[in-house]
Amino acid sequence: MKHYDYPKLIPYIIGSLSLLLLSRCSTEELTFDDIKLPNYTGDVVLALGTTTFTTSELIEDLDDEQLDVDTTQAGILVLVYRDTTIFSDANEIIAIDDVSNNGLIESPIEITNASSSEAGDFKFTQNLQFNYPISNGEELDSLLYASGSISITYESTFNVGMEFEMVIDDIIDRATGLPLVLSGAASANSGGSQTLSLANHKTIATQNAANENIFTGEFNGTLKITSGSSVSKTDQFRYRIDIADVEFETIYGYFGEKDFEIQSQTIEMDFFDELDGDIRFGSPEIRLIVDNSFGVPMGLSLSSIISSNTAGDQVSLTGSVTEAPQFINAPNINSVGNSATSTIRINNDVSNLSELLNIGPNVINVSVEAQSNYSNTTSVNPPEDRNFVDANSSATTYMEIELPLDLQLTNLTRHIDYSLDDFDFDQADSIALRIKTINQLPLNGSIDLQFLDADSAVIYQIKNVSVLQSPEIPSGGKITAGSESIDHIRLSGEGLDALYNQPTLRLILNISSYDTANDSFVKIYADYQLEIFLGVEATLDIEL
């Protein structure tokens, strides 16, 4: 045998030698070849290993990249899934297409064969009104352009030349404060065009009696009348104004109520998928934290959150939190570039969240519909409030699925492997395994024993070789002292053969939480642990 408890043998050997030496010194010459020592017999304890299981090692799969392990203020372990989605499609809130306005300027005079006194420049002015149409009839206050163009295409049927300026009073250069001016000169019965950039300009819009968005301007024309020329009342200056290829910095107005999808994601919960056992949570919570930099309050519909497991079971979120949209606040028009943060809490008080999670889902599908300009009784946002969207506006949703370990656990299995390669038990007359456990966790269960070959195949096993006993849970709720047990498993026959010949000994823990028969839930604190000490007790008979 390679590993004896030699310190225990030394006193026995020294004592035996001393007695023999004293008896022989008085009668004959001492010869060491003649010394005969009796065999050593006794028990030797050899430690195979010590394992300490923390709470997290017993109940969760840390290979799940989306899973974090936190601790509550009370010290209870909590598992947290975190995911983030960003909604930034401003067109869902307000969509503005290219704008085209057709118009005409009618002849202000009628002259036939102009006399010399009638010849000269004839100036006239006409007010203009342009539409800025939006398909859903939203109200526009102002539009700030990052890029884009405005162009005029015109055709004159006047028989005389015309010079013109089209002053767009409501399109303003933001640097100078001056209105945008389109100008040109058309000879008799001719046309032309002009294009200007809208970068760093803004349009001021108002609503007419029909609640259409309009902007205004002024046409200043000069007819170039020559002697003998004629101007007819039917002559016209026809034009088309196009605003195209626009990118907006900011749009202000009231954008109405629309429905659109703000969040769509699939959360893969590998923790449940990999967990060998059943787990139920007593106080789970989902938090939706929304940072909204759109100047548009919203209501979120949460009726399309569905969990699924590998068995094909599905549960939809229900409860009061799904019966009405949940309010999401927004920054006001003086806070462009800032965000307003709102938090929605989904728990057992307002939903069937435990039912959603207690099927052991491997997937949770989240589809959240938003309604713009939603208001409720506690967060009033009346229709006369104004909205904005900015080029950088977004609604970022941080989803946290928080699972405090206030739980009920059944049929969980975990295993511990011990290598036997460095141990030799050949000279032992009898062998027993000694398992000592100190259990601070509110978990009950049993331990099975297996011997594995080099390919991890089970060669020999014994069921229920030891019992895990939960400590009593005090009135304060937290266990302070562990429950201790020691078990001896005497090996013989196949068990001894497996110990001698197989490289690995495995302990399998079969665990359920305390008092599951009465549907009790237990709190798992972060500093709880389970200690397992495994050793071998061997009886030796050694020739010294």
XYZ file of C-alpha atoms in Angstrom:
544
model
C 0.000 0.000 0.000
C 1.411 3.368 -0.945
C -0.397 5.618 1.533
C -0.354 4.573 5.224
C -0.783 6.755 8.237
C 2.923 6.429 9.001
C 3.070 8.893 11.929
C 0.718 6.562 13.819
C 2.996 3.548 13.109
C 6.234 5.158 14.328
C 5.533 4.964 18.129
C 4.488 1.344 17.762
C 7.668 0.440 15.858
C 9.992 2.328 18.251
C 8.330 0.721 21.264
C 8.680 -2.773 19.873
C 12.324 -2.234 18.991
C 13.130 -0.867 22.456
C 11.682 -3.907 24.226
C 13.632 -6.323 22.068
C 16.889 -4.413 22.542
C 16.609 -4.335 26.356
C 15.855 -8.056 26.626
C 18.838 -9.088 24.540
C 21.524 -6.704 25.851
C 21.941 -8.623 29.152
C 22.269 -12.173 27.766
C 23.858 -12.152 24.357
C 25.386 -10.149 21.605
C 22.810 -8.145 19.656
C 22.174 -9.249 16.033
C 19.686 -7.206 14.057
C 19.008 -10.095 11.701
C 17.362 -11.944 14.571
C 14.848 -9.166 15.361
C 11.243 -10.215 14.670
C 8.495 -7.555 14.969
C 4.802 -8.389 15.260
C 2.539 -7.252 12.384
C 0.973 -3.777 12.666
C -2.817 -3.878 12.644
C -5.052 -0.832 12.862
C -7.372 1.633 11.095
C -6.081 4.285 8.701
C -8.150 7.235 7.411
C -7.203 8.640 4.010
C -8.808 11.833 2.633
C -9.898 11.622 -1.008
C -11.110 15.185 -1.291
C -13.134 18.071 0.056
C -15.723 19.942 -2.006
C -17.538 23.141 -1.128
C -20.604 23.937 -3.177
C -21.688 27.551 -3.160
C -25.306 28.403 -3.830
C -24.649 29.500 -7.404
C -22.859 26.255 -8.255
C -25.863 24.245 -7.173
C -28.612 26.042 -9.061
C -27.397 27.871 -12.124
C -25.584 27.418 -15.384
C -22.930 30.110 -15.628
C -22.337 29.319 -19.319
C -25.408 31.460 -20.080
C -23.906 34.667 -21.469
C -27.017 36.740 -20.732
C -27.222 35.640 -17.096
C -25.755 37.725 -14.294
C -25.624 36.750 -10.643
C -26.346 39.578 -8.222
C -27.212 39.895 -4.560
C -30.130 41.795 -3.063
C -29.650 44.202 -0.178
C -30.897 41.465 2.135
C -28.145 39.155 0.862
C -30.393 36.875 -1.190
C -28.892 35.588 -4.400
C -30.658 36.850 -7.528
C -30.333 35.781 -11.152
C -30.765 38.535 -13.731
C -31.238 38.308 -17.472
C -30.486 41.580 -19.235
C -31.209 42.581 -22.819
C -31.346 45.894 -24.684
C -33.270 47.032 -27.749
C -33.162 50.413 -29.486
C -36.046 51.889 -31.474
C -34.968 54.813 -33.667
C -37.358 54.778 -36.637
C -38.739 58.311 -36.563
C -40.809 57.560 -39.668
C -43.056 55.378 -37.511
C -43.899 58.463 -35.460
C -44.056 61.004 -38.245
C -43.317 60.386 -41.919
C -42.839 63.340 -44.263
C -42.479 62.634 -47.940
C -41.224 64.906 -50.669
C -43.481 67.911 -51.131
C -44.735 69.296 -54.449
C -46.938 72.358 -54.938
C -48.314 73.430 -58.297
C -49.555 76.954 -58.832
C -50.030 79.738 -61.315
C -49.813 83.482 -61.450
C -52.537 85.065 -63.529
C -52.052 88.149 -65.630
C -52.566 91.305 -63.586
C -53.381 93.437 -66.641
C -54.608 93.301 -70.203
C -52.888 95.416 -72.878
C -53.254 95.244 -76.619
C -50.550 96.769 -78.823
C -49.017 98.767 -75.983
C -48.481 102.447 -76.654
C -45.248 104.139 -75.780
C -46.829 105.413 -72.597
C -47.864 101.873 -71.644
C -44.473 100.456 -72.354
C -42.033 99.840 -69.493
C -41.802 97.696 -66.362
C -45.068 96.641 -64.798
C -44.600 95.399 -61.247
C -47.156 93.329 -59.336
C -47.363 91.195 -56.218
C -49.396 88.131 -55.290
C -49.588 86.279 -51.985
C -48.790 82.589 -52.047
C -49.842 79.630 -49.928
C -48.223 76.215 -50.114
C -49.281 72.913 -48.579
C -46.962 70.730 -46.520
C -49.114 67.594 -46.621
C -48.723 64.643 -44.231
C -50.649 61.453 -44.855
C -52.053 61.146 -41.331
C -52.944 64.783 -40.899
C -50.433 65.618 -38.144
C -49.905 69.236 -37.192
C -46.558 70.757 -38.094
C -45.044 73.692 -36.255
C -41.566 73.855 -37.706
C -39.135 71.694 -39.635
C -35.366 72.108 -39.329
C -33.433 70.808 -42.324
C -30.062 69.089 -42.247
C -30.070 68.655 -46.005
C -32.373 68.660 -48.992
C -33.329 71.013 -51.760
C -36.122 73.286 -52.913
C -36.604 73.932 -56.597
C -38.923 75.865 -58.879
C -39.804 74.773 -62.377
C -41.763 77.384 -64.348
C -43.334 78.155 -67.691
C -44.615 81.546 -68.876
C -47.336 81.994 -71.523
C -46.934 85.772 -71.438
C -45.998 87.301 -74.783
C -43.585 89.590 -72.949
C -40.611 88.866 -70.758
C -40.949 88.548 -66.990
C -38.533 88.799 -64.094
C -39.651 87.401 -60.733
C -38.749 86.755 -57.139
C -40.652 84.148 -55.170
C -40.029 85.051 -51.536
C -40.847 82.042 -49.284
C -41.486 83.953 -46.086
C -41.908 80.771 -44.004
C -38.646 79.120 -45.119
C -35.912 80.922 -43.235
C -32.135 80.793 -43.216
C -31.348 79.957 -39.586
C -28.034 81.819 -39.697
C -29.309 85.113 -41.100
C -33.023 85.009 -40.329
C -33.769 85.963 -43.949
C -36.441 84.250 -46.048
C -35.513 81.954 -48.904
C -35.901 83.552 -52.355
C -36.365 81.747 -55.660
C -35.822 84.024 -58.669
C -35.506 83.977 -62.407
C -36.190 85.666 -65.713
C -38.432 84.204 -68.401
C -38.513 85.561 -71.895
C -41.816 85.569 -73.774
C -43.435 82.114 -73.873
C -40.507 80.352 -72.221
C -39.630 78.543 -69.010
C -36.812 77.672 -66.676
C -35.869 76.340 -63.254
C -33.821 77.050 -60.156
C -32.710 74.860 -57.241
C -31.469 75.936 -53.818
C -30.186 74.005 -50.815
C -32.334 73.716 -47.708
C -29.406 72.899 -45.395
C -29.510 75.075 -42.274
C -32.979 76.376 -43.150
C -36.281 75.839 -41.402
C -39.913 75.930 -42.426
C -42.487 77.556 -40.162
C -45.808 75.819 -40.690
C -49.318 76.741 -39.601
C -52.727 75.149 -40.079
C -55.474 76.622 -42.254
C -59.220 76.365 -41.693
C -59.195 72.853 -43.149
C -56.451 71.891 -40.674
C -53.956 71.518 -43.498
C -50.299 72.321 -42.872
C -49.312 75.375 -44.880
C -46.416 77.747 -45.373
C -46.635 81.084 -47.176
C -44.742 83.419 -49.437
C -45.028 86.266 -51.892
C -44.586 86.464 -55.640
C -43.032 89.674 -56.953
C -43.188 89.911 -60.741
C -42.072 92.442 -63.296
C -43.546 92.341 -66.815
C -41.215 93.763 -69.486
C -43.744 95.530 -71.736
C -42.480 96.964 -75.005
C -44.267 99.242 -77.503
C -46.688 97.236 -79.596
C -46.626 94.197 -77.338
C -49.756 92.740 -75.809
C -50.633 91.178 -72.464
C -53.778 89.063 -72.227
C -55.861 88.336 -69.125
C -55.512 84.684 -70.025
C -51.717 84.780 -69.861
C -50.236 82.730 -66.990
C -47.016 82.022 -65.160
C -47.259 78.357 -64.151
C -44.882 76.874 -61.587
C -44.134 73.800 -59.480
C -42.305 74.051 -56.155
C -40.575 70.808 -55.045
C -38.998 70.048 -51.702
C -37.021 66.813 -52.079
C -34.294 64.550 -50.624
C -34.764 66.050 -47.194
C -33.105 64.950 -43.975
C -34.400 66.675 -40.884
C -32.538 67.771 -37.815
C -35.732 68.295 -35.833
C -39.448 68.337 -36.526
C -41.883 70.064 -34.154
C -45.639 69.722 -34.054
C -48.334 67.400 -32.789
C -47.983 63.993 -34.339
C -51.243 62.298 -33.367
C -51.833 58.761 -32.160
C -50.268 55.883 -34.059
C -49.544 52.247 -33.292
C -46.133 50.785 -34.063
C -43.787 48.071 -32.796
C -41.164 49.454 -30.464
C -39.585 46.205 -29.265
C -39.289 42.737 -30.745
C -36.800 40.241 -29.388
C -36.291 36.637 -28.441
C -34.571 35.995 -25.133
C -32.922 32.596 -24.929
C -32.827 31.441 -21.317
C -30.166 28.730 -21.354
C -30.315 28.580 -17.570
C -33.674 26.810 -17.727
C -32.686 24.761 -20.751
C -29.601 23.347 -19.036
C -31.033 22.996 -15.538
C -31.353 19.332 -14.532
C -34.399 19.688 -12.297
C -37.496 21.784 -11.760
C -37.412 25.263 -10.276
C -40.183 27.685 -9.342
C -39.641 31.292 -8.317
C -41.766 32.945 -5.671
C -41.136 36.620 -6.439
C -39.817 37.143 -9.993
C -39.936 40.532 -11.670
C -39.482 41.871 -15.175
C -38.431 45.501 -15.433
C -38.708 47.503 -18.630
C -36.609 50.649 -18.284
C -37.235 52.953 -21.234
C -35.010 55.948 -22.019
C -37.124 57.945 -24.464
C -35.540 60.875 -26.304
C -38.445 61.243 -28.733
C -40.551 64.224 -27.727
C -43.555 61.917 -27.855
C -45.102 60.156 -24.849
C -46.142 56.588 -25.484
C -48.225 53.766 -24.122
C -46.749 50.273 -24.306
C -48.923 47.214 -24.811
C -47.499 44.152 -23.031
C -50.019 41.541 -24.115
C -47.614 39.785 -26.511
C -45.001 38.393 -24.123
C -44.925 34.603 -24.411
C -42.711 31.955 -22.809
C -42.017 28.542 -24.350
C -40.165 25.455 -23.169
C -38.582 22.517 -24.950
C -41.682 20.391 -24.329
C -43.739 22.783 -26.458
C -45.624 24.400 -23.571
C -46.462 28.100 -23.928
C -47.734 30.703 -21.466
C -48.787 34.257 -22.395
C -48.435 37.151 -19.988
C -51.805 38.174 -18.571
C -53.043 40.393 -15.750
C -53.754 44.042 -15.139
C -50.405 45.119 -16.597
C -51.610 43.839 -19.984
C -55.124 45.300 -19.849
C -54.126 48.904 -20.592
C -51.054 50.519 -22.165
C -48.253 51.383 -19.749
C -47.270 55.055 -19.835
C -43.818 56.115 -21.091
C -42.868 59.731 -20.471
C -41.120 62.057 -22.921
C -38.954 65.198 -22.813
C -40.735 68.438 -23.692
C -39.961 70.605 -26.704
C -37.429 72.640 -24.732
C -35.374 69.511 -23.998
C -34.323 68.283 -27.433
C -31.386 65.914 -27.029
C -32.423 64.806 -23.546
C -34.211 61.656 -22.450
C -37.052 60.887 -20.079
C -36.779 57.582 -18.203
C -39.759 55.436 -17.278
C -39.853 52.061 -15.546
C -42.523 49.394 -15.913
C -42.529 46.623 -13.305
C -44.122 43.283 -14.099
C -44.524 41.053 -11.064
C -47.008 38.687 -9.454
C -49.131 41.585 -8.180
C -50.027 42.721 -11.695
C -49.549 39.590 -13.805
C -49.148 35.821 -13.976
C -45.368 36.154 -14.170
C -44.619 33.134 -11.965
C -46.758 31.001 -14.232
C -44.876 32.391 -17.234
C -41.534 31.359 -15.728
C -42.462 28.195 -13.885
C -42.777 26.134 -17.067
C -38.969 26.303 -17.259
C -38.864 28.365 -20.458
C -35.896 28.174 -22.742
C -37.264 31.080 -24.820
C -39.262 34.218 -24.036
C -40.591 36.096 -27.058
C -41.199 39.782 -26.400
C -43.230 41.918 -28.806
C -44.190 45.345 -27.502
C -46.541 47.646 -29.389
C -46.406 51.383 -28.718
C -49.087 54.032 -29.118
C -47.797 57.558 -29.630
C -49.238 60.420 -27.568
C -50.863 58.026 -25.132
C -51.972 59.509 -21.823
C -53.569 58.041 -18.717
C -55.215 59.384 -15.590
C -52.013 59.580 -13.568
C -49.744 61.015 -16.249
C -51.807 63.473 -18.245
C -50.371 64.606 -21.543
C -53.232 66.520 -23.219
C -53.531 66.655 -27.014
C -52.541 70.315 -27.135
C -49.035 69.410 -25.945
C -46.492 69.557 -28.722
C -44.122 66.869 -29.938
C -40.730 66.704 -31.557
C -38.494 64.167 -33.216
C -34.794 64.756 -33.523
C -32.270 63.169 -35.889
C -30.810 61.345 -32.870
C -34.089 60.503 -31.146
C -34.503 56.943 -29.923
C -36.301 54.863 -27.337
C -33.887 52.457 -25.672
C -35.505 49.642 -23.712
C -33.483 47.832 -21.077
C -35.200 44.590 -20.123
C -34.235 42.955 -16.835
C -35.708 39.606 -15.845
C -34.900 39.363 -12.156
C -35.208 36.015 -10.384
C -34.547 36.320 -6.637
C -33.775 32.911 -5.189
C -36.967 32.761 -3.207
C -37.728 29.440 -4.786
C -38.989 25.898 -4.766
C -36.595 23.336 -6.193
C -37.264 19.686 -7.020
C -35.237 16.883 -8.553
C -32.058 18.878 -9.073
C -28.959 16.734 -9.684
C -25.321 17.711 -9.439
C -22.235 15.512 -9.350
C -18.697 15.612 -7.945
C -15.856 13.533 -9.385
C -12.825 12.313 -7.416
C -9.737 10.845 -9.088
C -8.484 7.528 -7.643
C -5.379 7.295 -9.857
C -2.944 8.224 -7.085
C -4.245 5.775 -4.475
C -3.464 2.079 -3.885
C -5.703 0.066 -1.572
C -4.255 -3.422 -2.204
C -2.999 -4.122 1.349
C -6.205 -3.142 3.137
C -8.112 -5.969 4.831
C -11.367 -3.973 4.702
C -12.365 -0.615 3.257
C -15.236 1.787 3.909
C -15.981 5.157 2.366
C -16.656 7.954 4.805
C -18.913 10.838 3.643
C -19.299 13.854 5.880
C -21.602 16.721 4.890
C -22.147 20.108 6.492
C -25.225 21.574 4.809
C -26.201 25.195 5.334
C -28.650 25.225 2.423
C -32.409 24.761 2.877
C -32.180 21.666 0.696
C -32.911 17.999 1.365
C -31.766 15.068 -0.683
C -29.667 11.997 -1.082
C -26.270 11.040 -2.468
C -25.608 8.206 -4.903
C -22.193 6.606 -5.429
C -20.771 5.592 -8.818
C -17.434 4.270 -10.077
C -16.549 5.323 -13.632
C -14.069 3.846 -16.080
C -11.713 5.870 -18.275
C -14.560 6.502 -20.743
C -16.836 7.799 -17.940
C -19.065 4.716 -18.191
C -20.669 3.619 -14.902
C -19.111 0.319 -13.755
C -20.637 0.070 -10.295
C -23.103 2.167 -8.301
C -24.864 2.297 -4.967
C -28.006 4.390 -4.465
C -28.765 6.525 -1.419
C -25.440 6.085 0.353
C -25.951 9.304 2.307
C -28.700 11.757 3.195
C -28.601 15.563 2.917
C -30.687 17.106 5.638
C -31.794 20.743 5.576
C -31.262 22.705 8.742
C -34.338 24.034 10.435
C -35.214 27.470 9.091
C -35.396 29.966 11.973
C -38.158 32.518 12.344
C -35.867 35.222 11.002
C -35.621 33.277 7.757
C -31.833 32.931 7.492
C -29.968 29.769 8.444
C -26.842 30.444 10.477
C -25.572 26.920 11.258
C -25.242 23.938 8.960
C -26.699 20.479 9.463
C -23.954 17.851 9.837
C -24.084 14.165 8.958
C -21.513 11.346 8.633
C -22.116 8.108 6.734
C -19.934 5.008 6.275
C -20.267 2.822 3.189
C -18.449 -0.492 3.542
C -17.257 -1.876 0.247
C -16.976 -5.525 -0.681
C -17.088 -7.670 -3.779
C -17.833 -5.588 -6.869
C -17.459 -2.413 -4.860
C -13.896 -3.271 -3.857
C -13.047 -4.332 -7.399
C -14.326 -0.989 -8.692
C -12.314 0.912 -6.072
C -9.144 -0.990 -6.995
C -9.546 -0.791 -10.774
C -11.535 2.295 -11.810
C -10.000 5.788 -12.061
C -12.975 7.908 -10.956
C -15.410 7.943 -8.062
C -18.502 10.091 -8.540
C -20.962 11.389 -5.948
C -24.366 12.335 -7.360
C -26.447 14.809 -5.352
C -30.234 14.537 -5.716
C -31.725 17.680 -4.225
C -35.092 19.275 -3.469
C -35.806 22.371 -1.432
C -37.079 22.309 2.131
C -40.720 21.343 2.735
C -41.809 21.034 -0.902
C -44.623 18.740 0.255
C -46.366 21.825 1.673
C -45.542 23.950 -1.393
C -43.068 26.005 0.634
C -40.610 28.444 -0.902
C -37.153 29.024 0.572
C -34.752 31.934 0.359
C -31.231 31.169 -0.811
C -28.658 33.563 0.618
C -25.440 34.251 -1.207
C -23.225 33.043 1.673
C -24.894 29.629 2.044
C -22.743 26.627 1.193
C -22.612 22.835 1.257
C -19.359 21.132 2.312
C -18.676 17.512 1.423
C -15.701 15.584 2.856
C -14.904 12.203 1.286
C -12.431 9.781 2.785
C -11.466 6.124 2.982
C -11.244 4.127 6.222
C -9.011 1.053 5.793
C -8.077 -1.702 8.278
C -4.421 -2.679 7.760
C -2.406 -5.793 8.698
C 1.188 -4.933 7.733
C 4.309 -7.054 8.295
C 6.963 -4.728 9.765
